[in-house]
PDB file of C-alpha atoms in Angstrom:
ATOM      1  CA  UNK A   1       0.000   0.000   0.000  1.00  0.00           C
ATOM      2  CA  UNK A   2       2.270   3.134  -1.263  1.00  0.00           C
ATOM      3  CA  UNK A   3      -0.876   5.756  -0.448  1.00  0.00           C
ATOM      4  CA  UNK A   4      -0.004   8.476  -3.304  1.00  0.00           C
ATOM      5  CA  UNK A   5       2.712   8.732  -5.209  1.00  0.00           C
ATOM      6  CA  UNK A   6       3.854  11.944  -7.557  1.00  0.00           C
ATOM      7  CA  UNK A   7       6.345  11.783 -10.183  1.00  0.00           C
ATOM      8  CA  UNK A   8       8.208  13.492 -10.923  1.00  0.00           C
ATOM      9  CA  UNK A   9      10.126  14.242  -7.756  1.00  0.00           C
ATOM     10  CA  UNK A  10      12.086  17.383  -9.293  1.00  0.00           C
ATOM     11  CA  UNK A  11      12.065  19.103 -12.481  1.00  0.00           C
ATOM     12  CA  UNK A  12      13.597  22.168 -13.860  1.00  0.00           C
ATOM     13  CA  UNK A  13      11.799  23.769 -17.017  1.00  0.00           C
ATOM     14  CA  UNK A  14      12.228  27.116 -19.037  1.00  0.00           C
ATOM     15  CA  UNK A  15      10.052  29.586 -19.546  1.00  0.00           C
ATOM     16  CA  UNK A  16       7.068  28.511 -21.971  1.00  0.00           C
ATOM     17  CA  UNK A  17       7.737  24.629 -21.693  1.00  0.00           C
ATOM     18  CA  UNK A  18       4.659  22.463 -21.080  1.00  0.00           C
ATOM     19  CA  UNK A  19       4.286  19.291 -18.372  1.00  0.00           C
ATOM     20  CA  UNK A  20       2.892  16.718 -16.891  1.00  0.00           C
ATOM     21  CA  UNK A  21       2.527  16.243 -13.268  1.00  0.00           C
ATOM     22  CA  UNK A  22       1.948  12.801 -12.321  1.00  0.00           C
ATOM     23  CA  UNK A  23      -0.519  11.679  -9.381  1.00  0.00           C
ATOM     24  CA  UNK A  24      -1.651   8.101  -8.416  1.00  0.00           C
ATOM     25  CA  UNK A  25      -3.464   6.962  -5.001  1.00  0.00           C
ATOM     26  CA  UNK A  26      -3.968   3.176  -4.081  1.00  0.00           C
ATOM     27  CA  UNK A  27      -6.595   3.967  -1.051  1.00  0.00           C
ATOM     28  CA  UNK A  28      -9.983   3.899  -3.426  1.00  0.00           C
ATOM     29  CA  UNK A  29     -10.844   7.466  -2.505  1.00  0.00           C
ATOM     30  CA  UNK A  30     -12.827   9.203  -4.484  1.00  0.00           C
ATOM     31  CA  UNK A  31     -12.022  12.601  -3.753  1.00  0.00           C
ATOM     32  CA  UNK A  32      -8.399  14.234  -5.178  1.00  0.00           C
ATOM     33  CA  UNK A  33      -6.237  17.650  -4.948  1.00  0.00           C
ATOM     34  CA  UNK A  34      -3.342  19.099  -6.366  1.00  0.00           C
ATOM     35  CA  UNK A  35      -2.024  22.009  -4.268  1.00  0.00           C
ATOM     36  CA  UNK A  36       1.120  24.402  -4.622  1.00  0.00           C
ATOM     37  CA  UNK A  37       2.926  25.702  -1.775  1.00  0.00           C
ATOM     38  CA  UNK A  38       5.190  28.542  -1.781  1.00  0.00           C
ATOM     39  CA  UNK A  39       8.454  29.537   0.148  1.00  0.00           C
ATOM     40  CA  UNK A  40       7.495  29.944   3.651  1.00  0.00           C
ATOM     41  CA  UNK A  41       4.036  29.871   2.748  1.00  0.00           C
ATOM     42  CA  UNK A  42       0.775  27.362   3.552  1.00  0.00           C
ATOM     43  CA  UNK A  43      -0.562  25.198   0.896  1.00  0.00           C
ATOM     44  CA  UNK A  44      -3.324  26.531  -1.572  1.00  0.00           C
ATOM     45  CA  UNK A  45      -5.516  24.607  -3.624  1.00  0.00           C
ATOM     46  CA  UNK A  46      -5.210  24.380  -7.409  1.00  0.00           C
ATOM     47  CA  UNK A  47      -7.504  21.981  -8.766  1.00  0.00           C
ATOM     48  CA  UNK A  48      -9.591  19.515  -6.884  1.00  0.00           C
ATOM     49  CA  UNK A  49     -11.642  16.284  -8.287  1.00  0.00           C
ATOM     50  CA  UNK A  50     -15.200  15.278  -6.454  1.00  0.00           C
ATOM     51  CA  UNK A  51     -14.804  11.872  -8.340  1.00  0.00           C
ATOM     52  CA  UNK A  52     -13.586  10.103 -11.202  1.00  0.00           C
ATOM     53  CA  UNK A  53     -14.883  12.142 -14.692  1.00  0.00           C
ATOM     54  CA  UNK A  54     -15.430  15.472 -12.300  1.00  0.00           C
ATOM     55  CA  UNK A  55     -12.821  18.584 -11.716  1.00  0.00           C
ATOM     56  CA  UNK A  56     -13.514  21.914 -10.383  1.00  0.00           C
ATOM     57  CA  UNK A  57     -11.227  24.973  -9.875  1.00  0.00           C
ATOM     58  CA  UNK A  58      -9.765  25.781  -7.036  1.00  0.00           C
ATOM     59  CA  UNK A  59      -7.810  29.190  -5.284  1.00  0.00           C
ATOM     60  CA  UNK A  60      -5.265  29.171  -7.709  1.00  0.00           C
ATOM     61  CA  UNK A  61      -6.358  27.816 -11.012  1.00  0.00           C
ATOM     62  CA  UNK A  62      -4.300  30.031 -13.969  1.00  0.00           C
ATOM     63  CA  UNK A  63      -2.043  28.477 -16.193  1.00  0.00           C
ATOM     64  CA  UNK A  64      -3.065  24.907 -15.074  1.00  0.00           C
ATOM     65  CA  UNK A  65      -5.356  22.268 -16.573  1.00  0.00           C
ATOM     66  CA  UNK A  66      -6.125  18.764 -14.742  1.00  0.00           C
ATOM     67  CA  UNK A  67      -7.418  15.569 -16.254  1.00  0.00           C
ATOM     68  CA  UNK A  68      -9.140  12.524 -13.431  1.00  0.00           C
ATOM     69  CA  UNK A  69      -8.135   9.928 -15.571  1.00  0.00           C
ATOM     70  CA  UNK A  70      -9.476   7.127 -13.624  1.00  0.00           C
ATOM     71  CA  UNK A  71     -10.343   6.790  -9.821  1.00  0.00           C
ATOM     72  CA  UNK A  72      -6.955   6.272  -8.878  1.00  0.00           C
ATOM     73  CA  UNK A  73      -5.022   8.963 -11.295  1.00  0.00           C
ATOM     74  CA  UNK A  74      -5.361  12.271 -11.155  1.00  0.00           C
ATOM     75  CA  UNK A  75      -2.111  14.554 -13.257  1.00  0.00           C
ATOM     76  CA  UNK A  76      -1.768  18.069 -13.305  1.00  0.00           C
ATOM     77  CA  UNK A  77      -0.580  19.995 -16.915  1.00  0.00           C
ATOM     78  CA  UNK A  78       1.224  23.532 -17.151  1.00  0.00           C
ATOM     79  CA  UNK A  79       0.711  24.060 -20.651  1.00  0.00           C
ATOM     80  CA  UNK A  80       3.079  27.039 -21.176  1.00  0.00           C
ATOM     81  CA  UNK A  81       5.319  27.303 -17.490  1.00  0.00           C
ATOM     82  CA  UNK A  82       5.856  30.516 -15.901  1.00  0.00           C
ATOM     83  CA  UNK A  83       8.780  31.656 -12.888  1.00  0.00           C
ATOM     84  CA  UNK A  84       5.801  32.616 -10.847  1.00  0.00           C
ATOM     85  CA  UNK A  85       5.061  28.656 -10.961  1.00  0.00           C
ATOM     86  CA  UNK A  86       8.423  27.682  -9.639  1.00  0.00           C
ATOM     87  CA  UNK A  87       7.228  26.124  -5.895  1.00  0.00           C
ATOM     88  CA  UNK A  88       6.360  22.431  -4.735  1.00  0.00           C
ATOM     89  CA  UNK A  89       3.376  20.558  -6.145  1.00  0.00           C
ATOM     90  CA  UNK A  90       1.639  18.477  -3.747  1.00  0.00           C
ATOM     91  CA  UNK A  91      -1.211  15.962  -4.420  1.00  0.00           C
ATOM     92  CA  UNK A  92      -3.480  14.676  -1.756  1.00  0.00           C
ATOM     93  CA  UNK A  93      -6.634  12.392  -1.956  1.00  0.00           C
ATOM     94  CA  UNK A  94      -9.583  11.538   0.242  1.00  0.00           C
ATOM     95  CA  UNK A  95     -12.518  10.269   0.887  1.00  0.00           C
ATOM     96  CA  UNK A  96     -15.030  11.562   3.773  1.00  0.00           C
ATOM     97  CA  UNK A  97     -12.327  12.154   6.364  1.00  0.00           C
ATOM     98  CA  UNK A  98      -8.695  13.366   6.551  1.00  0.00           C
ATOM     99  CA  UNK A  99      -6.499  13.801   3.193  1.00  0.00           C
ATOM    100  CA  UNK A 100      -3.275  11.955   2.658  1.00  0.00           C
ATOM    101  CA  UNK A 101      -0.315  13.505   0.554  1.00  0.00           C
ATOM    102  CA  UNK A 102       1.780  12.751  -1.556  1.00  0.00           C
ATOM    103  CA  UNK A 103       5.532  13.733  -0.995  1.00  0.00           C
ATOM    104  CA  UNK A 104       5.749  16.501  -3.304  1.00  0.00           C
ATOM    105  CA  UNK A 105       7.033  17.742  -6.754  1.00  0.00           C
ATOM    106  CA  UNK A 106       9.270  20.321  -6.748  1.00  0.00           C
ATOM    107  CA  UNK A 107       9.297  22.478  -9.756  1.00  0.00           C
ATOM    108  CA  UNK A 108      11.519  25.155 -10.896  1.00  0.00           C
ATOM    109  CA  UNK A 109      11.112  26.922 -14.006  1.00  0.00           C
ATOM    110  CA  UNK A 110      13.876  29.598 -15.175  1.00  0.00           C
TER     111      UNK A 110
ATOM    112  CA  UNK B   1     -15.352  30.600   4.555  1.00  0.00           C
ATOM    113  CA  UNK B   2     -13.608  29.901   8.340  1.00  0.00           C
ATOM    114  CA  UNK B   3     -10.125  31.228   8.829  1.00  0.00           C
ATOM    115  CA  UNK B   4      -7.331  30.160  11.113  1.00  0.00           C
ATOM    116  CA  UNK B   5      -4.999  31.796  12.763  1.00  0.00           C
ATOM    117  CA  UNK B   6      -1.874  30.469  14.813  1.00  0.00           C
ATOM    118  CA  UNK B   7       1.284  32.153  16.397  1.00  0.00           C
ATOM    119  CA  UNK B   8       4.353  32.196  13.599  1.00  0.00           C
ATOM    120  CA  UNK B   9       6.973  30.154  15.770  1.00  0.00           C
ATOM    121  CA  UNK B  10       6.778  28.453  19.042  1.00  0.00           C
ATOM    122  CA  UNK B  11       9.742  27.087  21.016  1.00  0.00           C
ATOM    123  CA  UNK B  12       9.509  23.760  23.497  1.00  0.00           C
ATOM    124  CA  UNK B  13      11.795  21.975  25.715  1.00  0.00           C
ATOM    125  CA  UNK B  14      12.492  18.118  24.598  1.00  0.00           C
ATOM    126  CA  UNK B  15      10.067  15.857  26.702  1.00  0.00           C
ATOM    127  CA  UNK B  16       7.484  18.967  27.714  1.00  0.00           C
ATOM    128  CA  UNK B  17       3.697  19.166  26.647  1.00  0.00           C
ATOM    129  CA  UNK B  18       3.712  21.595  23.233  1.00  0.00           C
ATOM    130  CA  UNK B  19       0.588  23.624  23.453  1.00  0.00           C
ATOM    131  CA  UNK B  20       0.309  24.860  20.015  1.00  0.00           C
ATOM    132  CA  UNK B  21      -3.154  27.370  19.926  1.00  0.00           C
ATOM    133  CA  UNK B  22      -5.697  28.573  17.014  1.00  0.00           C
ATOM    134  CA  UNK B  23      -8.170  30.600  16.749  1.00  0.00           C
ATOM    135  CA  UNK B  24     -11.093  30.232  14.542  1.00  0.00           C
ATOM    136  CA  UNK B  25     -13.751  32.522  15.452  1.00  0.00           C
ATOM    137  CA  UNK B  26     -15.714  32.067  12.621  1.00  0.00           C
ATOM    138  CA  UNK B  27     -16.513  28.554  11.710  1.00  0.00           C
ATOM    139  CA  UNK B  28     -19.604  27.125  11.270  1.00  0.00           C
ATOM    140  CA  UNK B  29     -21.743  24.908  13.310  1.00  0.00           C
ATOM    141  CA  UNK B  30     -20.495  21.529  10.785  1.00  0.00           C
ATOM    142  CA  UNK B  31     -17.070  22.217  10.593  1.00  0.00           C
ATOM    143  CA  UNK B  32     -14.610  20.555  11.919  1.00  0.00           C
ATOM    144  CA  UNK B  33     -11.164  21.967  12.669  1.00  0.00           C
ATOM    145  CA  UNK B  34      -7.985  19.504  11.272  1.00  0.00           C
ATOM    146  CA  UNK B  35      -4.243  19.592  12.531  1.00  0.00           C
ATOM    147  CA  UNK B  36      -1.736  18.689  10.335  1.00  0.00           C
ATOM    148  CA  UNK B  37       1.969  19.031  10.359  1.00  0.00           C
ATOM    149  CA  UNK B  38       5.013  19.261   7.961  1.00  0.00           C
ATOM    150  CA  UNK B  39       8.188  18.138   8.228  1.00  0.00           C
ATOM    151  CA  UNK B  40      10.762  19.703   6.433  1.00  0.00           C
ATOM    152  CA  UNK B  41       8.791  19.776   2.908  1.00  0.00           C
ATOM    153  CA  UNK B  42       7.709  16.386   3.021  1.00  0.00           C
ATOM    154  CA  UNK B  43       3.941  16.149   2.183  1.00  0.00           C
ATOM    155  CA  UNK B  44       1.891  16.967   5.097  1.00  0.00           C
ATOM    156  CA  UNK B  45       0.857  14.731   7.792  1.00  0.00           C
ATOM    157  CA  UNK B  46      -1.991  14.425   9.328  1.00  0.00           C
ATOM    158  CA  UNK B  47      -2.498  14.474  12.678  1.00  0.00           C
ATOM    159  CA  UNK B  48      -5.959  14.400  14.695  1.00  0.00           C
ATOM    160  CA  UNK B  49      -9.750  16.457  14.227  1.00  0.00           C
ATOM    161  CA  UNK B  50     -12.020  17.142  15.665  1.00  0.00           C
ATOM    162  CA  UNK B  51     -15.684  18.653  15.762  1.00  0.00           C
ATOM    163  CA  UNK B  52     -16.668  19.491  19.611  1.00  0.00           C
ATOM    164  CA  UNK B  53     -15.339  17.237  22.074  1.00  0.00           C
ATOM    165  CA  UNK B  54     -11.812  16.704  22.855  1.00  0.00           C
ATOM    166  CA  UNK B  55     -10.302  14.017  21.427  1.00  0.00           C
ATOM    167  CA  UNK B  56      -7.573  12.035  22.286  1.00  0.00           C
ATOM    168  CA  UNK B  57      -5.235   9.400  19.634  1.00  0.00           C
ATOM    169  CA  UNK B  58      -1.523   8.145  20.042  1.00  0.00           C
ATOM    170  CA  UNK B  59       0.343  11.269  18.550  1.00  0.00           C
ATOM    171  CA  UNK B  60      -1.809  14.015  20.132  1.00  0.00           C
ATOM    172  CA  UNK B  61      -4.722  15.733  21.819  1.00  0.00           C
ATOM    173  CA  UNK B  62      -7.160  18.153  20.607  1.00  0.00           C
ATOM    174  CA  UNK B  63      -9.259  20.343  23.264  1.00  0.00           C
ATOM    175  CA  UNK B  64     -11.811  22.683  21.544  1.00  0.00           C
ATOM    176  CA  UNK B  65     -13.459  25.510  23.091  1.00  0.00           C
ATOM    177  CA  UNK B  66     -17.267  25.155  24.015  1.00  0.00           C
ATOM    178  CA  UNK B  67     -17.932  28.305  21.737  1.00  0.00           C
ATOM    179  CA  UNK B  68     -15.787  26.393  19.160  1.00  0.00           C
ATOM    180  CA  UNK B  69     -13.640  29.770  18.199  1.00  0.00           C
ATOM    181  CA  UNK B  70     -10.181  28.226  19.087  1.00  0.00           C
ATOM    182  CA  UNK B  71      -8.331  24.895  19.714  1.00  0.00           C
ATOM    183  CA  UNK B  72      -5.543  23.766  21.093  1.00  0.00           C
ATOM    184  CA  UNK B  73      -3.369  21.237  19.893  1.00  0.00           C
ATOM    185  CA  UNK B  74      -1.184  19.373  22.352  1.00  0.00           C
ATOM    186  CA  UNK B  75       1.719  17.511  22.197  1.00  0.00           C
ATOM    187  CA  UNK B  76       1.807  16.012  25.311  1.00  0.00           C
ATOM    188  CA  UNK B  77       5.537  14.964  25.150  1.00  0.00           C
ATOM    189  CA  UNK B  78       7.930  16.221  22.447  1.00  0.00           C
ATOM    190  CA  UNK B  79      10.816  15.181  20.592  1.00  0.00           C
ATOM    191  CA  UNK B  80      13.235  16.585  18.581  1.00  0.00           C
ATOM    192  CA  UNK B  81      11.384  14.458  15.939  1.00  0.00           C
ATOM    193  CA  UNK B  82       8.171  16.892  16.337  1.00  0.00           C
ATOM    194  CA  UNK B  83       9.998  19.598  15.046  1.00  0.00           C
ATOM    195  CA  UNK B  84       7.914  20.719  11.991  1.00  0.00           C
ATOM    196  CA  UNK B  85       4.957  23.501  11.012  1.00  0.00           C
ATOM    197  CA  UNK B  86       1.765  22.359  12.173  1.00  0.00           C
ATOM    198  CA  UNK B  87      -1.139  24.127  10.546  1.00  0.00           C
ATOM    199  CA  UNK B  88      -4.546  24.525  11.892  1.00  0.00           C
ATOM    200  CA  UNK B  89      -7.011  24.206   9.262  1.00  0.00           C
ATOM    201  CA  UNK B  90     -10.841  23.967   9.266  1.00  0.00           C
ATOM    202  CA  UNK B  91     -12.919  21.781   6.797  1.00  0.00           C
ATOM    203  CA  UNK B  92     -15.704  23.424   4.719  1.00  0.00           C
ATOM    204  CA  UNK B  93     -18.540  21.082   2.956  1.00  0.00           C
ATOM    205  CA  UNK B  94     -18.966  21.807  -0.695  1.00  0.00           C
ATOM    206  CA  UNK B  95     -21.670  21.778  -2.642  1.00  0.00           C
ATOM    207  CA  UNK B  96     -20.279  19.157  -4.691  1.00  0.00           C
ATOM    208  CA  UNK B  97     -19.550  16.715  -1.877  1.00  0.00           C
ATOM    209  CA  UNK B  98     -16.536  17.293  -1.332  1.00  0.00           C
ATOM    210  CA  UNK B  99     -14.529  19.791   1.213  1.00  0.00           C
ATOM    211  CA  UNK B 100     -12.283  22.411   1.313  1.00  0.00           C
ATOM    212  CA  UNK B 101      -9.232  22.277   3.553  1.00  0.00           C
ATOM    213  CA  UNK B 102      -8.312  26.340   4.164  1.00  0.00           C
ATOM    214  CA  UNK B 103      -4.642  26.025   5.019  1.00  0.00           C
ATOM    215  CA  UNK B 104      -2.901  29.508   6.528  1.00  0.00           C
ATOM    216  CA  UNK B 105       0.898  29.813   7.097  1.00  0.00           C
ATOM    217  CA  UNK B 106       1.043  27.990  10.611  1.00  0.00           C
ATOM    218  CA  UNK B 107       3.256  27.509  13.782  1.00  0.00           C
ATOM    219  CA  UNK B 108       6.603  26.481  13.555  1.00  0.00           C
ATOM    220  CA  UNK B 109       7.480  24.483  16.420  1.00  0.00           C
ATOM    221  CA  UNK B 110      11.146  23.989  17.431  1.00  0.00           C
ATOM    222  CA  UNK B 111      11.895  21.289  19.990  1.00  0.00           C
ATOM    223  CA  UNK B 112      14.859  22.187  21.688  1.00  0.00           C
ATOM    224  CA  UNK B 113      17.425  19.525  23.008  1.00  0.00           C
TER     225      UNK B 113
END
């Protein structure tokens, strides 16, 4: 039982590349999140998914799109990266009570 | 939607209780308040919750004001292992089923040797 697991662990992009965040949870929850958290800051929500085929905005939506490709995969795309989106990705899933995480991607783009 | 707030930085002595406080004055009736923590910037953890009573598991306890408008979190001996920034967050029902987790900038605790 890994919980949820992110690739890829680091990854350093230039301005205007695109990618793929990876996101995969073995717990059967329904319910999953991508967050991004900042230097010294909390964690704010990007994109969340209610259940498999669903996915709603979050705080911080801009310059992301996210596809629920199944119950247990849920991937996060920066189509054209930004600096301002240089911080660590997390993904978390759930299902009526407390979220687990993933341990993180973190992202720098130059 | 509720907001938390918790001291920047707290300091405790290896093998004391931590009392690590928020305040929440404005959650709703159905929310319940979460504690989480981060080590380093490993994903968060997740710690205890809790809706009115106290509760009680094998990492911590939570005691929650009868008016609900703050908690405390205790640690009720700490090692230099519970070193990390615990955030206080309260859980908000959405429409669609599922909930929002508001996360603010939390309490970095610092277990000293």
């Amino acid at each position: 039982n890994a919980g949820v697991t992110q690739t890829p662990k680091f990854q350093v992009l230039k301005t205007g590349q695109s990618m793929t965040l990876q996101c995969a949870q073995d717990m059967n929850h329904n319910s999953m999140y991508w967050y991004r958290q900042d230097p010294g800051m909390g964690l704010r929500l990007i994109y969340y998914s209610a259940s498999e085929g669903t996915t709603d905005k979050g705080e911080v939506p801009n310059g992301y799109n996210v596809s629920r490709l199944n119950k247990r995969e849920f991937s996060l795309r920066l189509e054209s990266a930004a600096p301002s989106q240089t911080s660590v990705y997390f993904c978390a899933s759930s299902e009526i009570g407390e979220q687990y995480f993933g341990p993180g991607t973190r992202l720098t783009v130059t | 939607d509720a907001k938390t707030t918790q001291p920047t930085s707290m300091d405790c002595a290896e093998g004391r209780a931590a009392n690590l406080p928020c305040n929440h004055s404005t959650i709703s009736g159905n929310e319940y308040v979460y504690w989480y923590r981060q080590i380093h910037s490993q994903g968060p953890q997740y710690i205890i919750h809790g809706l009115k009573n106290n509760e009680t598991n094998e990492m911590a306890s939570l005691i929650i004001t009868e008016d609900r408008k703050s908690s405390t979190l205790i640690l009720p001996h700490a090692t230099l292992r519970d070193t990390a920034v615990y955030y206080c967050i309260v859980r908000v029902a959405r429409q669609t089923g599922t909930y929002k987790y508001i996360f603010g900038t939390g309490t970095r605790l610092k277990v000293l040797a």
